[in-house]
């Protein structure tokens, strides 16, 4: 597609339920990122995939968070046993990858509300 | 680790005023520097970037120069419009390819 596509755009879930957020990066981009944007916390890095390399998971806030990337393209971010503090906008981004200075393109985000 | 510090907001200006948003960074090596903008109700968009010292990024009347000696990448626009109202984020990308963002500066331009 023309840009990074994320779904759902909005999700309301009950505390304790699991959620899955999907990201479809720009075609041909080998690098994929997940960030979280929440009030008072700014933009936090969560996880980074580059090609077939092991992902950089250093930003995941707890073991309730996980992500996978299938076939080097689509990625799913899973949050298990959601808590109210997980409420935020989850942003996916992609880039051509492998070079410092490559532009990173962001999707519109998935707004998660945990009630 | 890498970090970005940008001017706290909010900033409120009148149309045609001069805008400056300060951004300084800490990084090892030679990072690339970016300004992203988030308009109300929209996603993050790249505004401009610079990949080496003394480079000037420019777009939509905005400019920023990569100053290695002062570790800065200040954003400037000579004459703002109401449509420039947005949140502006300074960011850097270092050897680990991740973007580290500043806290964001909310800019409101009044007609």
mmCIF file with all atom_site columns, N, CA, C and O in Angstrom, chain A residues 8-41:
data_model
loop_
_atom_site.group_PDB
_atom_site.id
_atom_site.type_symbol
_atom_site.label_atom_id
_atom_site.label_alt_id
_atom_site.label_comp_id
_atom_site.label_asym_id
_atom_site.label_entity_id
_atom_site.label_seq_id
_atom_site.pdbx_PDB_ins_code
_atom_site.Cartn_x
_atom_site.Cartn_y
_atom_site.Cartn_z
_atom_site.occupancy
_atom_site.B_iso_or_equiv
_atom_site.pdbx_formal_charge
_atom_site.auth_seq_id
_atom_site.auth_comp_id
_atom_site.auth_asym_id
_atom_site.auth_atom_id
_atom_site.pdbx_PDB_model_num
ATOM 1   N N  . UNK A 1 8  ? -6.879  -2.419  14.657 1.00 0.00 ? 8  UNK A N  1
ATOM 2   C CA . UNK A 1 8  ? -7.956  -1.454  14.420 1.00 0.00 ? 8  UNK A CA 1
ATOM 3   C C  . UNK A 1 8  ? -7.484  -0.040  14.700 1.00 0.00 ? 8  UNK A C  1
ATOM 4   O O  . UNK A 1 8  ? -6.462  0.169   15.336 1.00 0.00 ? 8  UNK A O  1
ATOM 5   N N  . UNK A 1 9  ? -8.222  0.934   14.253 1.00 0.00 ? 9  UNK A N  1
ATOM 6   C CA . UNK A 1 9  ? -7.848  2.320   14.542 1.00 0.00 ? 9  UNK A CA 1
ATOM 7   C C  . UNK A 1 9  ? -8.229  2.680   15.973 1.00 0.00 ? 9  UNK A C  1
ATOM 8   O O  . UNK A 1 9  ? -7.564  3.501   16.602 1.00 0.00 ? 9  UNK A O  1
ATOM 9   N N  . UNK A 1 10 ? -9.273  2.060   16.457 1.00 0.00 ? 10 UNK A N  1
ATOM 10  C CA . UNK A 1 10 ? -9.705  2.262   17.834 1.00 0.00 ? 10 UNK A CA 1
ATOM 11  C C  . UNK A 1 10 ? -10.118 0.935   18.442 1.00 0.00 ? 10 UNK A C  1
ATOM 12  O O  . UNK A 1 10 ? -10.769 0.129   17.772 1.00 0.00 ? 10 UNK A O  1
ATOM 13  N N  . UNK A 1 11 ? -9.755  0.730   19.701 1.00 0.00 ? 11 UNK A N  1
ATOM 14  C CA . UNK A 1 11 ? -10.126 -0.499  20.382 1.00 0.00 ? 11 UNK A CA 1
ATOM 15  C C  . UNK A 1 11 ? -10.397 -0.190  21.846 1.00 0.00 ? 11 UNK A C  1
ATOM 16  O O  . UNK A 1 11 ? -9.548  0.397   22.534 1.00 0.00 ? 11 UNK A O  1
ATOM 17  N N  . UNK A 1 12 ? -11.577 -0.573  22.290 1.00 0.00 ? 12 UNK A N  1
ATOM 18  C CA . UNK A 1 12 ? -11.902 -0.467  23.703 1.00 0.00 ? 12 UNK A CA 1
ATOM 19  C C  . UNK A 1 12 ? -12.000 -1.883  24.249 1.00 0.00 ? 12 UNK A C  1
ATOM 20  O O  . UNK A 1 12 ? -12.713 -2.720  23.678 1.00 0.00 ? 12 UNK A O  1
ATOM 21  N N  . UNK A 1 13 ? -11.288 -2.169  25.309 1.00 0.00 ? 13 UNK A N  1
ATOM 22  C CA . UNK A 1 13 ? -11.285 -3.517  25.860 1.00 0.00 ? 13 UNK A CA 1
ATOM 23  C C  . UNK A 1 13 ? -11.410 -3.460  27.380 1.00 0.00 ? 13 UNK A C  1
ATOM 24  O O  . UNK A 1 13 ? -11.082 -2.455  28.005 1.00 0.00 ? 13 UNK A O  1
ATOM 25  N N  . UNK A 1 14 ? -11.882 -4.559  27.931 1.00 0.00 ? 14 UNK A N  1
ATOM 26  C CA . UNK A 1 14 ? -11.984 -4.625  29.382 1.00 0.00 ? 14 UNK A CA 1
ATOM 27  C C  . UNK A 1 14 ? -10.663 -5.048  29.999 1.00 0.00 ? 14 UNK A C  1
ATOM 28  O O  . UNK A 1 14 ? -9.927  -5.871  29.431 1.00 0.00 ? 14 UNK A O  1
ATOM 29  N N  . UNK A 1 15 ? -10.405 -4.511  31.149 1.00 0.00 ? 15 UNK A N  1
ATOM 30  C CA . UNK A 1 15 ? -9.202  -4.880  31.895 1.00 0.00 ? 15 UNK A CA 1
ATOM 31  C C  . UNK A 1 15 ? -9.120  -6.394  32.036 1.00 0.00 ? 15 UNK A C  1
ATOM 32  O O  . UNK A 1 15 ? -10.118 -7.059  32.333 1.00 0.00 ? 15 UNK A O  1
ATOM 33  N N  . UNK A 1 16 ? -7.933  -6.935  31.753 1.00 0.00 ? 16 UNK A N  1
ATOM 34  C CA . UNK A 1 16 ? -7.708  -8.365  31.875 1.00 0.00 ? 16 UNK A CA 1
ATOM 35  C C  . UNK A 1 16 ? -7.825  -9.125  30.569 1.00 0.00 ? 16 UNK A C  1
ATOM 36  O O  . UNK A 1 16 ? -7.369  -10.267 30.473 1.00 0.00 ? 16 UNK A O  1
ATOM 37  N N  . UNK A 1 17 ? -8.421  -8.496  29.552 1.00 0.00 ? 17 UNK A N  1
ATOM 38  C CA . UNK A 1 17 ? -8.549  -9.157  28.255 1.00 0.00 ? 17 UNK A CA 1
ATOM 39  C C  . UNK A 1 17 ? -7.256  -8.980  27.443 1.00 0.00 ? 17 UNK A C  1
ATOM 40  O O  . UNK A 1 17 ? -6.464  -8.075  27.696 1.00 0.00 ? 17 UNK A O  1
ATOM 41  N N  . UNK A 1 18 ? -7.064  -9.863  26.463 1.00 0.00 ? 18 UNK A N  1
ATOM 42  C CA . UNK A 1 18 ? -5.924  -9.754  25.550 1.00 0.00 ? 18 UNK A CA 1
ATOM 43  C C  . UNK A 1 18 ? -6.346  -8.960  24.314 1.00 0.00 ? 18 UNK A C  1
ATOM 44  O O  . UNK A 1 18 ? -7.501  -9.039  23.882 1.00 0.00 ? 18 UNK A O  1
ATOM 45  N N  . UNK A 1 19 ? -5.398  -8.215  23.748 1.00 0.00 ? 19 UNK A N  1
ATOM 46  C CA . UNK A 1 19 ? -5.672  -7.499  22.503 1.00 0.00 ? 19 UNK A CA 1
ATOM 47  C C  . UNK A 1 19 ? -4.551  -7.747  21.511 1.00 0.00 ? 19 UNK A C  1
ATOM 48  O O  . UNK A 1 19 ? -3.396  -7.975  21.897 1.00 0.00 ? 19 UNK A O  1
ATOM 49  N N  . UNK A 1 20 ? -4.908  -7.695  20.240 1.00 0.00 ? 20 UNK A N  1
ATOM 50  C CA . UNK A 1 20 ? -3.930  -7.799  19.155 1.00 0.00 ? 20 UNK A CA 1
ATOM 51  C C  . UNK A 1 20 ? -4.073  -6.578  18.255 1.00 0.00 ? 20 UNK A C  1
ATOM 52  O O  . UNK A 1 20 ? -5.174  -6.226  17.842 1.00 0.00 ? 20 UNK A O  1
ATOM 53  N N  . UNK A 1 21 ? -2.946  -5.974  17.954 1.00 0.00 ? 21 UNK A N  1
ATOM 54  C CA . UNK A 1 21 ? -2.906  -4.819  17.066 1.00 0.00 ? 21 UNK A CA 1
ATOM 55  C C  . UNK A 1 21 ? -2.062  -5.205  15.859 1.00 0.00 ? 21 UNK A C  1
ATOM 56  O O  . UNK A 1 21 ? -0.982  -5.778  15.996 1.00 0.00 ? 21 UNK A O  1
ATOM 57  N N  . UNK A 1 22 ? -2.553  -4.825  14.682 1.00 0.00 ? 22 UNK A N  1
ATOM 58  C CA . UNK A 1 22 ? -1.911  -5.284  13.453 1.00 0.00 ? 22 UNK A CA 1
ATOM 59  C C  . UNK A 1 22 ? -1.266  -4.116  12.732 1.00 0.00 ? 22 UNK A C  1
ATOM 60  O O  . UNK A 1 22 ? -1.789  -3.003  12.743 1.00 0.00 ? 22 UNK A O  1
ATOM 61  N N  . UNK A 1 23 ? -0.152  -4.408  12.063 1.00 0.00 ? 23 UNK A N  1
ATOM 62  C CA . UNK A 1 23 ? 0.549   -3.407  11.278 1.00 0.00 ? 23 UNK A CA 1
ATOM 63  C C  . UNK A 1 23 ? 0.963   -4.005  9.942  1.00 0.00 ? 23 UNK A C  1
ATOM 64  O O  . UNK A 1 23 ? 1.595   -5.074  9.896  1.00 0.00 ? 23 UNK A O  1
ATOM 65  N N  . UNK A 1 24 ? 0.659   -3.292  8.882  1.00 0.00 ? 24 UNK A N  1
ATOM 66  C CA . UNK A 1 24 ? 1.081   -3.664  7.542  1.00 0.00 ? 24 UNK A CA 1
ATOM 67  C C  . UNK A 1 24 ? 2.038   -2.580  7.047  1.00 0.00 ? 24 UNK A C  1
ATOM 68  O O  . UNK A 1 24 ? 1.601   -1.458  6.763  1.00 0.00 ? 24 UNK A O  1
ATOM 69  N N  . UNK A 1 25 ? 3.331   -2.873  6.965  1.00 0.00 ? 25 UNK A N  1
ATOM 70  C CA . UNK A 1 25 ? 4.295   -1.815  6.627  1.00 0.00 ? 25 UNK A CA 1
ATOM 71  C C  . UNK A 1 25 ? 4.258   -1.468  5.141  1.00 0.00 ? 25 UNK A C  1
ATOM 72  O O  . UNK A 1 25 ? 3.575   -2.123  4.347  1.00 0.00 ? 25 UNK A O  1
ATOM 73  N N  . UNK A 1 26 ? 4.997   -0.445  4.786  1.00 0.00 ? 26 UNK A N  1
ATOM 74  C CA . UNK A 1 26 ? 5.140   -0.075  3.380  1.00 0.00 ? 26 UNK A CA 1
ATOM 75  C C  . UNK A 1 26 ? 5.836   -1.221  2.656  1.00 0.00 ? 26 UNK A C  1
ATOM 76  O O  . UNK A 1 26 ? 6.829   -1.782  3.146  1.00 0.00 ? 26 UNK A O  1
ATOM 77  N N  . UNK A 1 27 ? 5.318   -1.548  1.487  1.00 0.00 ? 27 UNK A N  1
ATOM 78  C CA . UNK A 1 27 ? 5.861   -2.662  0.719  1.00 0.00 ? 27 UNK A CA 1
ATOM 79  C C  . UNK A 1 27 ? 7.353   -2.459  0.457  1.00 0.00 ? 27 UNK A C  1
ATOM 80  O O  . UNK A 1 27 ? 7.789   -1.381  0.031  1.00 0.00 ? 27 UNK A O  1
ATOM 81  N N  . UNK A 1 28 ? 8.126   -3.501  0.738  1.00 0.00 ? 28 UNK A N  1
ATOM 82  C CA . UNK A 1 28 ? 9.562   -3.444  0.484  1.00 0.00 ? 28 UNK A CA 1
ATOM 83  C C  . UNK A 1 28 ? 10.388  -2.954  1.660  1.00 0.00 ? 28 UNK A C  1
ATOM 84  O O  . UNK A 1 28 ? 11.614  -3.069  1.647  1.00 0.00 ? 28 UNK A O  1
ATOM 85  N N  . UNK A 1 29 ? 9.724   -2.416  2.673  1.00 0.00 ? 29 UNK A N  1
ATOM 86  C CA . UNK A 1 29 ? 10.466  -1.964  3.851  1.00 0.00 ? 29 UNK A CA 1
ATOM 87  C C  . UNK A 1 29 ? 10.834  -3.154  4.723  1.00 0.00 ? 29 UNK A C  1
ATOM 88  O O  . UNK A 1 29 ? 9.979   -3.950  5.103  1.00 0.00 ? 29 UNK A O  1
ATOM 89  N N  . UNK A 1 30 ? 12.133  -3.232  5.057  1.00 0.00 ? 30 UNK A N  1
ATOM 90  C CA . UNK A 1 30 ? 12.584  -4.376  5.844  1.00 0.00 ? 30 UNK A CA 1
ATOM 91  C C  . UNK A 1 30 ? 12.580  -4.085  7.346  1.00 0.00 ? 30 UNK A C  1
ATOM 92  O O  . UNK A 1 30 ? 12.600  -5.006  8.143  1.00 0.00 ? 30 UNK A O  1
ATOM 93  N N  . UNK A 1 31 ? 12.557  -2.830  7.712  1.00 0.00 ? 31 UNK A N  1
ATOM 94  C CA . UNK A 1 31 ? 12.576  -2.467  9.132  1.00 0.00 ? 31 UNK A CA 1
ATOM 95  C C  . UNK A 1 31 ? 11.172  -2.085  9.579  1.00 0.00 ? 31 UNK A C  1
ATOM 96  O O  . UNK A 1 31 ? 10.456  -1.373  8.865  1.00 0.00 ? 31 UNK A O  1
ATOM 97  N N  . UNK A 1 32 ? 10.799  -2.584  10.746 1.00 0.00 ? 32 UNK A N  1
ATOM 98  C CA . UNK A 1 32 ? 9.480   -2.292  11.299 1.00 0.00 ? 32 UNK A CA 1
ATOM 99  C C  . UNK A 1 32 ? 9.625   -1.990  12.791 1.00 0.00 ? 32 UNK A C  1
ATOM 100 O O  . UNK A 1 32 ? 10.373  -2.667  13.501 1.00 0.00 ? 32 UNK A O  1
ATOM 101 N N  . UNK A 1 33 ? 8.925   -0.975  13.232 1.00 0.00 ? 33 UNK A N  1
ATOM 102 C CA . UNK A 1 33 ? 9.023   -0.504  14.613 1.00 0.00 ? 33 UNK A CA 1
ATOM 103 C C  . UNK A 1 33 ? 7.624   -0.416  15.230 1.00 0.00 ? 33 UNK A C  1
ATOM 104 O O  . UNK A 1 33 ? 6.653   -0.103  14.536 1.00 0.00 ? 33 UNK A O  1
ATOM 105 N N  . UNK A 1 34 ? 7.562   -0.602  16.516 1.00 0.00 ? 34 UNK A N  1
ATOM 106 C CA . UNK A 1 34 ? 6.369   -0.271  17.307 1.00 0.00 ? 34 UNK A CA 1
ATOM 107 C C  . UNK A 1 34 ? 6.769   0.754   18.356 1.00 0.00 ? 34 UNK A C  1
ATOM 108 O O  . UNK A 1 34 ? 7.797   0.601   19.053 1.00 0.00 ? 34 UNK A O  1
ATOM 109 N N  . UNK A 1 35 ? 5.943   1.785   18.470 1.00 0.00 ? 35 UNK A N  1
ATOM 110 C CA . UNK A 1 35 ? 6.095   2.815   19.491 1.00 0.00 ? 35 UNK A CA 1
ATOM 111 C C  . UNK A 1 35 ? 4.765   2.967   20.223 1.00 0.00 ? 35 UNK A C  1
ATOM 112 O O  . UNK A 1 35 ? 3.710   2.605   19.704 1.00 0.00 ? 35 UNK A O  1
ATOM 113 N N  . UNK A 1 36 ? 4.836   3.524   21.409 1.00 0.00 ? 36 UNK A N  1
ATOM 114 C CA . UNK A 1 36 ? 3.626   3.831   22.171 1.00 0.00 ? 36 UNK A CA 1
ATOM 115 C C  . UNK A 1 36 ? 3.640   5.316   22.500 1.00 0.00 ? 36 UNK A C  1
ATOM 116 O O  . UNK A 1 36 ? 4.672   5.858   22.920 1.00 0.00 ? 36 UNK A O  1
ATOM 117 N N  . UNK A 1 37 ? 2.479   5.945   22.313 1.00 0.00 ? 37 UNK A N  1
ATOM 118 C CA . UNK A 1 37 ? 2.338   7.367   22.606 1.00 0.00 ? 37 UNK A CA 1
ATOM 119 C C  . UNK A 1 37 ? 1.246   7.524   23.646 1.00 0.00 ? 37 UNK A C  1
ATOM 120 O O  . UNK A 1 37 ? 0.085   7.235   23.371 1.00 0.00 ? 37 UNK A O  1
ATOM 121 N N  . UNK A 1 38 ? 1.636   7.949   24.831 1.00 0.00 ? 38 UNK A N  1
ATOM 122 C CA . UNK A 1 38 ? 0.636   8.137   25.877 1.00 0.00 ? 38 UNK A CA 1
ATOM 123 C C  . UNK A 1 38 ? 0.838   9.490   26.528 1.00 0.00 ? 38 UNK A C  1
ATOM 124 O O  . UNK A 1 38 ? 1.929   10.056  26.500 1.00 0.00 ? 38 UNK A O  1
ATOM 125 N N  . UNK A 1 39 ? -0.251  10.004  27.121 1.00 0.00 ? 39 UNK A N  1
ATOM 126 C CA . UNK A 1 39 ? -0.200  11.311  27.769 1.00 0.00 ? 39 UNK A CA 1
ATOM 127 C C  . UNK A 1 39 ? 0.818   11.266  28.894 1.00 0.00 ? 39 UNK A C  1
ATOM 128 O O  . UNK A 1 39 ? 0.814   10.356  29.714 1.00 0.00 ? 39 UNK A O  1
ATOM 129 N N  . UNK A 1 40 ? 1.687   12.247  28.896 1.00 0.00 ? 40 UNK A N  1
ATOM 130 C CA . UNK A 1 40 ? 2.671   12.344  29.963 1.00 0.00 ? 40 UNK A CA 1
ATOM 131 C C  . UNK A 1 40 ? 3.890   11.473  29.775 1.00 0.00 ? 40 UNK A C  1
ATOM 132 O O  . UNK A 1 40 ? 4.848   11.581  30.535 1.00 0.00 ? 40 UNK A O  1
ATOM 133 N N  . UNK A 1 41 ? 3.866   10.589  28.773 1.00 0.00 ? 41 UNK A N  1
ATOM 134 C CA . UNK A 1 41 ? 5.017   9.701   28.555 1.00 0.00 ? 41 UNK A CA 1
ATOM 135 C C  . UNK A 1 41 ? 5.689   9.935   27.222 1.00 0.00 ? 41 UNK A C  1
ATOM 136 O O  . UNK A 1 41 ? 6.726   9.380   26.943 1.00 0.00 ? 41 UNK A O  1
#
